[in-house]
mmCIF file of C-alpha atoms in Angstrom:
data_model
loop_
_atom_site.group_PDB
_atom_site.id
_atom_site.type_symbol
_atom_site.label_atom_id
_atom_site.label_comp_id
_atom_site.label_asym_id
_atom_site.label_seq_id
_atom_site.Cartn_x
_atom_site.Cartn_y
_atom_site.Cartn_z
ATOM 1 C CA MET A 1 -46.037 -49.178 -51.129
ATOM 2 C CA ALA A 2 -48.049 -50.466 -48.190
ATOM 3 C CA GLY A 3 -48.338 -53.907 -49.789
ATOM 4 C CA ALA A 4 -44.572 -54.148 -50.120
ATOM 5 C CA SER A 5 -44.125 -53.132 -46.481
ATOM 6 C CA VAL A 6 -46.644 -55.708 -45.251
ATOM 7 C CA SER A 7 -44.971 -58.391 -47.365
ATOM 8 C CA LEU A 8 -41.539 -57.490 -46.008
ATOM 9 C CA VAL A 9 -42.833 -57.579 -42.428
ATOM 10 C CA ASP A 10 -44.389 -61.006 -43.090
ATOM 11 C CA PHE A 11 -41.077 -62.170 -44.555
ATOM 12 C CA PHE A 12 -39.246 -61.148 -41.384
ATOM 13 C CA VAL A 13 -41.920 -62.794 -39.218
ATOM 14 C CA ASP A 14 -41.404 -66.057 -41.103
ATOM 15 C CA ALA A 15 -37.618 -65.723 -40.814
ATOM 16 C CA ILE A 16 -37.784 -65.026 -37.071
ATOM 17 C CA ASN A 17 -40.114 -67.981 -36.526
ATOM 18 C CA LEU A 18 -37.864 -70.293 -38.520
ATOM 19 C CA LEU A 19 -34.698 -69.114 -36.787
ATOM 20 C CA SER A 20 -36.246 -69.340 -33.332
ATOM 21 C CA LYS A 21 -36.860 -73.077 -33.782
ATOM 22 C CA ASP A 22 -33.776 -75.023 -32.819
ATOM 23 C CA ASP A 23 -34.630 -78.257 -34.651
ATOM 24 C CA PRO A 24 -31.630 -79.446 -36.705
ATOM 25 C CA ASP A 25 -33.835 -81.533 -39.076
ATOM 26 C CA PRO A 26 -34.165 -79.551 -42.386
ATOM 27 C CA GLU A 27 -37.345 -81.434 -43.400
ATOM 28 C CA SER A 28 -39.150 -80.247 -40.289
ATOM 29 C CA LYS A 29 -38.238 -76.657 -41.276
ATOM 30 C CA THR A 30 -40.231 -77.100 -44.494
ATOM 31 C CA GLU A 31 -43.205 -78.386 -42.525
ATOM 32 C CA GLU A 32 -42.862 -75.503 -40.072
ATOM 33 C CA MET A 33 -42.741 -73.027 -42.944
ATOM 34 C CA SER A 34 -46.066 -74.269 -44.265
ATOM 35 C CA THR A 35 -47.626 -74.059 -40.801
ATOM 36 C CA VAL A 36 -46.206 -70.571 -40.273
ATOM 37 C CA ASN A 37 -47.769 -69.393 -43.523
ATOM 38 C CA ASN A 38 -51.113 -70.991 -42.700
ATOM 39 C CA SER A 39 -51.410 -69.786 -39.129
ATOM 40 C CA SER A 40 -50.737 -66.070 -38.955
ATOM 41 C CA ASN A 41 -52.755 -65.893 -35.705
ATOM 42 C CA ALA A 42 -49.989 -67.828 -33.921
ATOM 43 C CA VAL A 43 -47.532 -64.939 -34.371
ATOM 44 C CA GLY A 44 -47.007 -62.994 -31.184
ATOM 45 C CA ALA A 45 -47.190 -59.226 -30.998
ATOM 46 C CA GLY A 46 -43.532 -59.044 -29.965
ATOM 47 C CA THR A 47 -42.404 -61.019 -33.008
ATOM 48 C CA ARG A 48 -44.461 -58.845 -35.316
ATOM 49 C CA THR A 49 -43.057 -55.679 -33.717
ATOM 50 C CA ILE A 50 -39.469 -56.893 -34.110
ATOM 51 C CA ALA A 51 -40.196 -57.819 -37.728
ATOM 52 C CA ALA A 52 -41.707 -54.372 -38.365
ATOM 53 C CA VAL A 53 -38.604 -52.726 -36.912
ATOM 54 C CA PHE A 54 -36.332 -54.836 -39.160
ATOM 55 C CA ALA A 55 -38.459 -54.019 -42.201
ATOM 56 C CA LEU A 56 -39.182 -50.335 -41.700
ATOM 57 C CA VAL A 57 -36.377 -48.734 -39.681
ATOM 58 C CA PRO A 58 -33.514 -49.200 -42.223
ATOM 59 C CA PRO A 59 -35.370 -47.401 -45.062
ATOM 60 C CA VAL A 60 -36.295 -44.563 -42.697
ATOM 61 C CA LEU A 61 -32.687 -44.166 -41.527
ATOM 62 C CA ILE A 62 -31.386 -44.226 -45.093
ATOM 63 C CA SER A 63 -33.940 -41.632 -46.189
ATOM 64 C CA TYR A 64 -32.931 -39.335 -43.315
ATOM 65 C CA ALA A 65 -29.221 -39.748 -44.025
ATOM 66 C CA PHE A 66 -29.584 -39.285 -47.804
ATOM 67 C CA PRO A 67 -32.742 -37.268 -48.545
ATOM 68 C CA ASP A 68 -32.372 -37.328 -52.355
ATOM 69 C CA VAL A 69 -31.674 -41.043 -52.684
ATOM 70 C CA PHE A 70 -35.353 -42.051 -52.628
ATOM 71 C CA LEU A 71 -36.362 -39.871 -55.559
ATOM 72 C CA THR A 72 -33.287 -40.912 -57.526
ATOM 73 C CA ALA A 73 -33.985 -44.589 -56.911
ATOM 74 C CA LEU A 74 -37.650 -44.120 -57.769
ATOM 75 C CA GLU A 75 -36.744 -42.359 -61.007
ATOM 76 C CA GLU A 76 -34.292 -45.055 -62.058
ATOM 77 C CA ALA A 77 -36.509 -47.951 -61.030
ATOM 78 C CA GLY A 78 -39.527 -46.362 -62.689
ATOM 79 C CA LEU A 79 -37.939 -46.080 -66.111
ATOM 80 C CA LEU A 80 -35.816 -49.199 -66.029
ATOM 81 C CA GLY A 81 -38.447 -51.338 -64.350
ATOM 82 C CA GLY A 82 -41.421 -50.056 -66.306
ATOM 83 C CA VAL A 83 -39.865 -50.262 -69.738
ATOM 84 C CA SER A 84 -38.319 -53.628 -68.961
ATOM 85 C CA LEU A 85 -41.534 -55.028 -67.542
ATOM 86 C CA TYR A 86 -43.923 -53.666 -70.161
ATOM 87 C CA GLY A 87 -41.689 -53.372 -73.224
ATOM 88 C CA ILE A 88 -38.677 -55.645 -73.329
ATOM 89 C CA LEU A 89 -39.875 -58.751 -71.483
ATOM 90 C CA PRO A 90 -43.219 -59.139 -73.318
ATOM 91 C CA ALA A 91 -41.520 -58.736 -76.693
ATOM 92 C CA LEU A 92 -38.877 -61.326 -75.810
ATOM 93 C CA CYS A 93 -41.511 -63.728 -74.462
ATOM 94 C CA LEU A 94 -43.664 -63.426 -77.571
ATOM 95 C CA LEU A 95 -40.691 -63.838 -79.895
ATOM 96 C CA SER A 96 -39.653 -66.934 -77.979
ATOM 97 C CA LEU A 97 -43.177 -68.323 -77.953
ATOM 98 C CA ARG A 98 -43.696 -67.684 -81.638
ATOM 99 C CA SER A 99 -40.364 -69.219 -82.608
ATOM 100 C CA ALA A 100 -41.062 -72.318 -80.510
ATOM 101 C CA ASP A 101 -44.548 -72.832 -81.968
ATOM 102 C CA ASN A 102 -44.522 -72.028 -85.689
ATOM 103 C CA SER A 103 -48.026 -73.460 -86.138
ATOM 104 C CA SER A 104 -49.500 -70.560 -84.127
ATOM 105 C CA GLU A 105 -48.419 -68.085 -86.817
ATOM 106 C CA THR A 106 -51.334 -69.116 -88.987
ATOM 107 C CA LYS A 107 -53.929 -69.200 -86.208
ATOM 108 C CA ALA A 108 -55.984 -66.116 -85.432
ATOM 109 C CA MET A 109 -55.764 -65.353 -81.732
ATOM 110 C CA PRO A 110 -57.911 -62.768 -79.948
ATOM 111 C CA GLY A 111 -55.842 -59.890 -78.613
ATOM 112 C CA ARG A 112 -52.841 -60.836 -80.710
ATOM 113 C CA LEU A 113 -50.465 -58.012 -81.579
ATOM 114 C CA GLY A 114 -50.681 -57.306 -85.285
ATOM 115 C CA GLY A 115 -47.654 -56.853 -87.478
ATOM 116 C CA GLY A 116 -45.921 -60.104 -86.660
ATOM 117 C CA LYS A 117 -42.276 -60.239 -85.744
ATOM 118 C CA ALA A 118 -41.550 -56.810 -87.214
ATOM 119 C CA THR A 119 -43.777 -55.142 -84.612
ATOM 120 C CA LEU A 120 -42.192 -57.135 -81.809
ATOM 121 C CA PHE A 121 -38.692 -56.225 -82.972
ATOM 122 C CA ALA A 122 -39.780 -52.562 -83.213
ATOM 123 C CA LEU A 123 -41.134 -52.692 -79.637
ATOM 124 C CA LEU A 124 -37.932 -54.342 -78.451
ATOM 125 C CA THR A 125 -35.779 -51.774 -80.266
ATOM 126 C CA ILE A 126 -37.698 -48.749 -78.967
ATOM 127 C CA SER A 127 -37.770 -50.092 -75.405
ATOM 128 C CA SER A 128 -34.060 -50.861 -75.519
ATOM 129 C CA ALA A 129 -33.351 -47.385 -76.916
ATOM 130 C CA LEU A 130 -35.168 -45.883 -73.928
ATOM 131 C CA VAL A 131 -33.380 -48.024 -71.360
ATOM 132 C CA LEU A 132 -29.843 -48.108 -72.761
ATOM 133 C CA PRO A 133 -28.960 -44.434 -72.069
ATOM 134 C CA GLU A 134 -30.173 -44.812 -68.490
ATOM 135 C CA ILE A 135 -28.076 -47.933 -67.991
ATOM 136 C CA VAL A 136 -25.015 -46.089 -69.348
ATOM 137 C CA HIS A 137 -25.778 -43.119 -67.060
ATOM 138 C CA VAL A 138 -26.107 -45.343 -63.999
ATOM 139 C CA GLY A 139 -22.864 -47.095 -64.928
ATOM 140 C CA ARG A 140 -21.038 -43.771 -65.173
ATOM 141 C CA VAL A 141 -22.395 -42.606 -61.828
ATOM 142 C CA VAL A 142 -21.345 -45.850 -60.167
ATOM 143 C CA ALA A 143 -17.895 -45.653 -61.787
ATOM 144 C CA GLU A 144 -17.450 -42.072 -60.544
ATOM 145 C CA LYS A 145 -18.451 -43.092 -57.014
ATOM 146 C CA LEU A 146 -15.927 -45.934 -57.025
ATOM 147 C CA HIS A 147 -13.010 -43.724 -58.102
#
């Protein structure tokens, strides 16, 4: 959580530094971006404070206005994100990789998932079965909120 906050503050620092330059040449913006990323000591305390306010105040205000929204979002993102990241995407990547390179089917690779395509399709099916009801639930909740 702290890493995400620091990254968001750094993002706003970069955005403030880029927007504060009034050079109309877009190529100089790219050069400035690389110097901004390389010289974090050049950032003033005021810029960093403004960036921290932009990054941290909106989530705090939202959490005070809607106390249950954080846990709901964490629950949804945990299941959807975790299963997608560790179940669906790896299976799709391996299926794509194996279909693109048929010669690797005969090679023994260390750490390779046994069972071939059947295991990958099983992983994809189980992961999709876990995620699909949540996606339908979220869709219903959103539809109810809109009506």
